[in-house]
Amino acid sequence: MPELPEVERVRLTLAAHLLGQAVQHVRLHRRDIITGSNRPAALLAGATVHDIRRHGKQLALIAPDGRCVAIHLGMTGSLRYSQQPPNVATDKHIHVVWTLAGGGMLAFRDPRRFGGLWTFPSFDALCEARWSSLGPDALAIVPARLYAALTGTHRPLKAALLDQGILAGLGNIYVDELLFQCGLDPRKWADSLALPRVQAMVRAMRTLLRRAIAAGGSSISDYTDGNGEAGSFQNRHQVYGRSGKPCRRCGKTLVGFSLAGRTTVRCPRCQK
DNA sequence: CCTTAATCCTGGAAGC
DNA sequence: TGCTTCCAGGATTAAG
């Protein structure tokens, strides 16, 4: 499940292959994976990949003239670069394949299809239609902004942190990990945190996300980066997926429960 | 405002 | 072994 660290990994690995490369043609195997024009030019055919940006969990491939494709990987989406053509005949989940002038190929694959592509004539149009409804990126947000957002909502902390309109980039894995790092109960009210605690949370969040990126992200089910490489941060998870196991800090049994419609794990001793 | 539940979808795991 | 059932979850939407 790609969250900020995984999407950033994809961005970094793809940038190395795609920036400055011309898109020769695009092969679309599923129309309904795309919102907006699905004409080849809208999918960057004939253009150069000028920039690859990320906001929260979303990516955008941008052409010099501003044309862009926003990509959300959803649960099982992947973008993979290769020198060889992907085998579309045997893999029914490859929905889009870009062929680059240099011969490289980029494939968008998404078995569960919670992800998708959105095409726009300009970067401004993308921002207006999609990114403006997102909160600040989790790596860029300043404490005062997060404090104001949390103070303005009366919900469990976990529910607020999962809300992409408040903060863009965290999903179920990193919210649970962050709350453990902060020693905070996910059920605690978002509007009960004093500013110093939010300041500490932002610091912990940056550290957590940077470490996860450095480790290549978390490969839980089938996540891999743009080169098909798995990450290793799942081996360093403190709580996510560890319900019933001993807390790595205090030894007490970690407790799993449902919160905000999500599987949640916390340490009853370390998180108050 | 807030909540929960249903929806989309497939593969993997669990149960019988 | 082989079938059925359940479950995972990001984002959106509807209903309470």
Tab-separated table of C-alpha atoms (C1' of nucleotides) in Angstrom:
chain	number	residue	atom	x	y	z
A	1	MET	CA	0.000	0.000	0.000
A	2	PRO	CA	2.000	2.914	-1.241
A	3	GLU	CA	2.060	5.845	1.176
A	4	LEU	CA	4.360	8.864	1.075
A	5	PRO	CA	7.693	7.021	1.471
A	6	GLU	CA	6.830	4.452	-1.186
A	7	VAL	CA	5.529	7.052	-3.632
A	8	GLU	CA	8.630	9.172	-3.063
A	9	ARG	CA	10.753	6.098	-3.799
A	10	VAL	CA	8.873	5.581	-7.040
A	11	ARG	CA	9.397	9.241	-7.907
A	12	LEU	CA	13.138	9.078	-7.264
A	13	THR	CA	13.697	5.824	-9.129
A	14	LEU	CA	11.639	6.914	-12.126
A	15	ALA	CA	13.237	10.351	-12.312
A	16	ALA	CA	16.597	8.701	-12.941
A	17	HIS	CA	15.199	6.974	-16.044
A	18	LEU	CA	12.576	9.338	-17.386
A	19	LEU	CA	13.663	12.944	-16.970
A	20	GLY	CA	14.535	14.440	-20.327
A	21	GLN	CA	13.289	11.362	-22.163
A	22	ALA	CA	10.856	11.709	-25.048
A	23	VAL	CA	7.702	9.614	-25.001
A	24	GLN	CA	7.481	7.836	-28.346
A	25	HIS	CA	4.061	6.305	-27.886
A	26	VAL	CA	1.552	5.153	-25.308
A	27	ARG	CA	-0.452	1.954	-25.296
A	28	LEU	CA	-3.653	2.035	-23.273
A	29	HIS	CA	-5.149	-1.318	-22.291
A	30	ARG	CA	-7.963	-0.048	-20.090
A	31	ARG	CA	-9.757	3.174	-20.840
A	32	ASP	CA	-11.589	3.340	-17.518
A	33	ILE	CA	-8.354	3.669	-15.572
A	34	ILE	CA	-8.105	7.226	-16.887
A	35	THR	CA	-10.098	10.321	-16.016
A	36	GLY	CA	-9.948	13.139	-18.573
A	37	SER	CA	-8.739	12.860	-22.136
A	38	ASN	CA	-7.215	9.489	-22.960
A	39	ARG	CA	-5.779	10.616	-26.270
A	40	PRO	CA	-2.100	9.748	-26.712
A	41	ALA	CA	-1.054	13.412	-26.557
A	42	ALA	CA	-2.852	13.843	-23.224
A	43	LEU	CA	-0.833	10.864	-21.958
A	44	LEU	CA	2.341	12.716	-22.976
A	45	ALA	CA	2.941	10.999	-26.325
A	46	GLY	CA	5.280	13.180	-28.363
A	47	ALA	CA	6.380	15.137	-25.316
A	48	THR	CA	9.393	14.989	-23.047
A	49	VAL	CA	9.155	14.086	-19.390
A	50	HIS	CA	10.187	17.410	-17.954
A	51	ASP	CA	9.443	16.860	-14.282
A	52	ILE	CA	8.051	14.306	-11.859
A	53	ARG	CA	6.396	15.799	-8.809
A	54	ARG	CA	4.747	14.332	-5.765
A	55	HIS	CA	2.166	15.695	-3.372
A	56	GLY	CA	1.206	13.320	-0.589
A	57	LYS	CA	0.593	9.954	-2.217
A	58	GLN	CA	0.099	11.319	-5.718
A	59	LEU	CA	2.565	11.700	-8.569
A	60	ALA	CA	2.507	13.872	-11.659
A	61	LEU	CA	4.447	13.411	-14.891
A	62	ILE	CA	4.818	16.844	-16.445
A	63	ALA	CA	5.680	17.858	-20.013
A	64	PRO	CA	7.514	21.105	-20.906
A	65	ASP	CA	4.268	22.615	-22.239
A	66	GLY	CA	2.497	21.894	-18.947
A	67	ARG	CA	0.536	18.841	-20.049
A	68	CYS	CA	0.530	16.411	-17.188
A	69	VAL	CA	-0.644	13.062	-15.954
A	70	ALA	CA	-1.526	12.662	-12.293
A	71	ILE	CA	-1.099	9.163	-10.937
A	72	HIS	CA	-2.519	7.652	-7.778
A	73	LEU	CA	-1.291	4.149	-6.986
A	74	GLY	CA	-4.179	3.328	-4.660
A	75	MET	CA	-3.643	0.015	-2.884
A	76	THR	CA	-1.853	-2.135	-5.416
A	77	GLY	CA	-0.777	0.241	-8.154
A	78	SER	CA	2.781	0.244	-9.428
A	79	LEU	CA	4.879	2.120	-11.957
A	80	ARG	CA	7.769	0.126	-13.302
A	81	TYR	CA	10.542	1.025	-15.679
A	82	SER	CA	12.256	-1.638	-17.730
A	83	GLN	CA	14.367	-2.063	-20.829
A	84	GLN	CA	12.254	-5.007	-21.980
A	85	PRO	CA	8.585	-4.689	-22.911
A	86	PRO	CA	6.302	-5.939	-20.122
A	87	ASN	CA	4.381	-9.079	-21.027
A	88	VAL	CA	0.927	-7.675	-21.554
A	89	ALA	CA	-0.381	-10.942	-22.963
A	90	THR	CA	0.127	-12.820	-19.709
A	91	ASP	CA	-0.476	-9.947	-17.302
A	92	LYS	CA	-3.992	-8.596	-17.524
A	93	HIS	CA	-3.317	-5.986	-14.846
A	94	ILE	CA	-0.986	-3.822	-16.923
A	95	HIS	CA	-3.203	-0.956	-17.978
A	96	VAL	CA	-0.858	1.579	-19.588
A	97	VAL	CA	2.569	1.218	-21.218
A	98	TRP	CA	4.685	4.189	-22.269
A	99	THR	CA	7.504	3.606	-24.756
A	100	LEU	CA	10.391	6.053	-24.581
A	101	ALA	CA	12.496	7.202	-27.474
A	102	GLY	CA	15.531	5.551	-25.908
A	103	GLY	CA	13.764	2.180	-25.908
A	104	GLY	CA	12.847	2.052	-22.225
A	105	MET	CA	9.334	1.190	-21.144
A	106	LEU	CA	7.182	2.407	-18.279
A	107	ALA	CA	4.228	0.282	-17.190
A	108	PHE	CA	1.326	1.191	-14.920
A	109	ARG	CA	-0.021	-1.945	-13.300
A	110	ASP	CA	-2.848	-2.141	-10.789
A	111	PRO	CA	-4.636	-5.435	-10.058
A	112	ARG	CA	-7.170	-3.988	-7.628
A	113	ARG	CA	-7.663	-0.816	-9.627
A	114	PHE	CA	-8.078	1.526	-6.668
A	115	GLY	CA	-5.502	3.671	-8.367
A	116	GLY	CA	-5.819	5.635	-11.549
A	117	LEU	CA	-4.580	8.296	-13.938
A	118	TRP	CA	-5.912	11.810	-14.515
A	119	THR	CA	-4.850	13.903	-17.493
A	120	PHE	CA	-4.696	17.717	-17.548
A	121	PRO	CA	-3.667	20.337	-20.096
A	122	SER	CA	-1.667	22.255	-17.490
A	123	PHE	CA	-0.104	21.792	-14.089
A	124	ASP	CA	-2.371	24.535	-12.759
A	125	ALA	CA	-5.395	22.570	-13.911
A	126	LEU	CA	-4.125	19.523	-12.028
A	127	CYS	CA	-3.551	21.530	-8.870
A	128	GLU	CA	-6.960	23.118	-9.064
A	129	ALA	CA	-8.801	19.879	-9.755
A	130	ARG	CA	-6.947	17.542	-7.402
A	131	TRP	CA	-4.124	18.855	-5.269
A	132	SER	CA	-5.873	21.930	-3.921
A	133	SER	CA	-8.168	19.707	-1.884
A	134	LEU	CA	-5.178	18.096	-0.175
A	135	GLY	CA	-3.533	19.417	2.937
A	136	PRO	CA	0.196	20.228	3.012
A	137	ASP	CA	2.576	17.405	2.183
A	138	ALA	CA	3.604	15.485	5.292
A	139	LEU	CA	7.291	16.281	4.666
A	140	ALA	CA	6.629	20.008	4.252
A	141	ILE	CA	3.935	20.850	6.786
A	142	VAL	CA	4.857	23.288	9.555
A	143	PRO	CA	3.700	22.631	13.135
A	144	ALA	CA	1.485	25.719	13.348
A	145	ARG	CA	-0.486	24.567	10.315
A	146	LEU	CA	-0.994	21.039	11.637
A	147	TYR	CA	-1.900	22.375	15.068
A	148	ALA	CA	-4.535	24.642	13.540
A	149	ALA	CA	-5.991	21.767	11.520
A	150	LEU	CA	-6.084	19.366	14.466
A	151	THR	CA	-7.567	21.980	16.766
A	152	GLY	CA	-10.325	22.569	14.256
A	153	THR	CA	-11.668	19.036	14.262
A	154	HIS	CA	-13.152	16.814	16.935
A	155	ARG	CA	-12.201	13.317	15.897
A	156	PRO	CA	-9.823	10.608	17.052
A	157	LEU	CA	-6.243	11.589	16.253
A	158	LYS	CA	-5.847	8.677	13.867
A	159	ALA	CA	-8.924	9.663	11.856
A	160	ALA	CA	-7.604	13.223	11.492
A	161	LEU	CA	-4.102	12.132	10.454
A	162	LEU	CA	-5.524	9.790	7.812
A	163	ASP	CA	-7.545	12.656	6.332
A	164	GLN	CA	-5.633	13.773	3.236
A	165	GLY	CA	-7.365	17.141	3.429
A	166	ILE	CA	-5.552	17.818	6.700
A	167	LEU	CA	-2.219	16.246	5.907
A	168	ALA	CA	-1.223	14.601	2.627
A	169	GLY	CA	0.833	11.447	2.568
A	170	LEU	CA	0.127	9.305	5.619
A	171	GLY	CA	-1.836	6.057	5.370
A	172	ASN	CA	-2.637	3.275	7.778
A	173	ILE	CA	0.934	2.053	8.204
A	174	TYR	CA	2.658	5.346	8.926
A	175	VAL	CA	-0.122	6.777	11.099
A	176	ASP	CA	0.131	3.783	13.433
A	177	GLU	CA	3.928	3.975	13.411
A	178	LEU	CA	3.919	7.728	14.020
A	179	LEU	CA	1.509	7.524	16.935
A	180	PHE	CA	3.680	4.840	18.505
A	181	GLN	CA	6.783	7.004	18.073
A	182	CYS	CA	4.940	9.893	19.731
A	183	GLY	CA	3.549	7.762	22.553
A	184	LEU	CA	0.024	8.847	21.677
A	185	ASP	CA	-3.149	6.767	21.829
A	186	PRO	CA	-4.774	6.828	18.361
A	187	ARG	CA	-8.176	7.297	20.039
A	188	LYS	CA	-7.087	10.507	21.755
A	189	TRP	CA	-9.025	13.529	20.463
A	190	ALA	CA	-7.212	15.439	17.738
A	191	ASP	CA	-8.175	18.767	19.314
A	192	SER	CA	-6.740	17.807	22.701
A	193	LEU	CA	-3.069	18.168	21.723
A	194	ALA	CA	-1.153	21.215	22.904
A	195	LEU	CA	1.179	22.954	20.460
A	196	PRO	CA	4.407	21.471	21.878
A	197	ARG	CA	3.062	17.968	21.308
A	198	VAL	CA	2.209	18.829	17.717
A	199	GLN	CA	5.677	20.281	17.248
A	200	ALA	CA	7.147	17.029	18.537
A	201	MET	CA	4.814	15.094	16.259
A	202	VAL	CA	5.978	16.967	13.167
A	203	ARG	CA	9.606	16.287	14.088
A	204	ALA	CA	8.882	12.597	14.662
A	205	MET	CA	6.958	12.424	11.396
A	206	ARG	CA	9.844	13.843	9.369
A	207	THR	CA	12.268	11.427	10.983
A	208	LEU	CA	9.965	8.473	10.431
A	209	LEU	CA	9.254	9.293	6.787
A	210	ARG	CA	12.890	10.030	5.973
A	211	ARG	CA	14.018	6.750	7.511
A	212	ALA	CA	11.329	4.881	5.612
A	213	ILE	CA	12.394	6.504	2.338
A	214	ALA	CA	16.036	5.689	3.042
A	215	ALA	CA	15.052	2.052	3.670
A	216	GLY	CA	13.254	1.893	0.324
A	217	GLY	CA	9.766	2.056	1.833
A	218	SER	CA	7.623	-0.723	3.286
A	219	SER	CA	6.959	-3.747	1.091
A	220	ILE	CA	3.930	-5.296	2.766
A	221	SER	CA	2.092	-7.090	0.018
A	222	ASP	CA	3.534	-6.334	-3.365
A	223	TYR	CA	4.991	-2.842	-3.315
A	224	THR	CA	8.127	-2.286	-5.365
A	225	ASP	CA	9.792	0.899	-6.585
A	226	GLY	CA	10.237	2.041	-10.192
A	227	ASN	CA	12.960	-0.548	-10.699
A	228	GLY	CA	10.952	-3.402	-9.218
A	229	GLU	CA	12.978	-3.370	-6.002
A	230	ALA	CA	11.282	-4.072	-2.676
A	231	GLY	CA	11.863	-1.938	0.411
A	232	SER	CA	12.887	-3.127	3.860
A	233	PHE	CA	11.200	-0.708	6.244
A	234	GLN	CA	8.522	-3.305	7.072
A	235	ASN	CA	11.213	-5.059	9.100
A	236	ARG	CA	11.461	-2.018	11.326
A	237	HIS	CA	7.760	-1.502	11.978
A	238	GLN	CA	7.059	-1.175	15.676
A	239	VAL	CA	3.301	-1.748	15.659
A	240	TYR	CA	1.783	-2.109	12.175
A	241	GLY	CA	0.954	-5.764	11.516
A	242	ARG	CA	2.269	-6.759	14.969
A	243	SER	CA	-0.983	-7.207	16.882
A	244	GLY	CA	-0.577	-9.823	19.622
A	245	LYS	CA	3.198	-9.585	19.517
A	246	PRO	CA	5.318	-8.007	22.256
A	247	CYS	CA	6.039	-4.287	22.118
A	248	ARG	CA	9.630	-3.770	21.004
A	249	ARG	CA	10.055	-1.057	23.607
A	250	CYS	CA	8.332	-2.384	26.732
A	251	GLY	CA	7.424	-5.998	25.996
A	252	LYS	CA	3.699	-5.630	26.648
A	253	THR	CA	1.386	-7.341	24.154
A	254	LEU	CA	0.328	-5.030	21.331
A	255	VAL	CA	-3.421	-4.658	20.894
A	256	GLY	CA	-5.256	-4.654	17.566
A	257	PHE	CA	-8.659	-3.032	17.085
A	258	SER	CA	-10.672	-1.105	14.528
A	259	LEU	CA	-10.659	2.675	14.417
A	260	ALA	CA	-11.891	4.991	11.696
A	261	GLY	CA	-12.706	1.862	9.709
A	262	ARG	CA	-9.065	0.807	9.761
A	263	THR	CA	-7.085	-1.952	11.388
A	264	THR	CA	-5.174	-0.290	14.191
A	265	VAL	CA	-2.422	-1.532	16.484
A	266	ARG	CA	-1.161	0.178	19.617
A	267	CYS	CA	0.882	-0.540	22.697
A	268	PRO	CA	-1.342	-0.187	25.766
A	269	ARG	CA	1.632	0.851	27.880
A	270	CYS	CA	3.635	3.129	25.580
A	271	GLN	CA	0.729	5.023	24.029
A	272	LYS	CA	-1.433	7.175	26.264
B	1	DC	C1'	-20.074	18.680	12.642
B	2	DC	C1'	-19.278	13.827	13.313
B	3	DT	C1'	-19.911	8.621	12.611
B	4	DT	C1'	-20.351	4.020	10.223
B	5	DA	C1'	-21.107	1.295	6.197
B	6	DA	C1'	-21.101	0.376	1.484
B	7	DT	C1'	-18.701	0.770	-2.836
B	8	DC	C1'	-15.017	-0.148	-6.053
B	9	DC	C1'	-11.475	-4.742	-6.870
B	10	DT	C1'	-8.421	-8.955	-6.681
B	11	DG	C1'	-5.390	-12.206	-4.479
B	12	DG	C1'	-4.130	-14.504	-0.601
B	13	DA	C1'	-5.305	-16.790	3.532
B	14	DA	C1'	-8.308	-19.217	6.399
B	15	DG	C1'	-11.981	-22.549	7.096
B	16	DC	C1'	-14.510	-26.714	6.132
C	1	DT	C1'	-7.207	-31.133	-2.393
C	2	DG	C1'	-10.744	-27.811	-3.624
C	3	DC	C1'	-14.205	-25.173	-2.754
C	4	DT	C1'	-16.280	-21.076	-0.361
C	5	DT	C1'	-15.784	-17.131	2.539
C	6	DC	C1'	-13.500	-13.452	4.411
C	7	DC	C1'	-10.392	-9.836	4.589
C	8	DA	C1'	-7.089	-6.128	3.320
C	9	DG	C1'	-7.753	-0.931	2.338
C	10	DG	C1'	-7.650	4.695	-0.224
C	11	DA	C1'	-10.978	7.530	-1.457
C	12	DT	C1'	-15.672	8.699	-2.141
C	13	DT	C1'	-20.466	8.723	-1.179
C	14	DA	C1'	-24.648	7.990	1.236
C	15	DA	C1'	-27.161	7.456	5.257
C	16	DG	C1'	-27.792	8.164	10.294
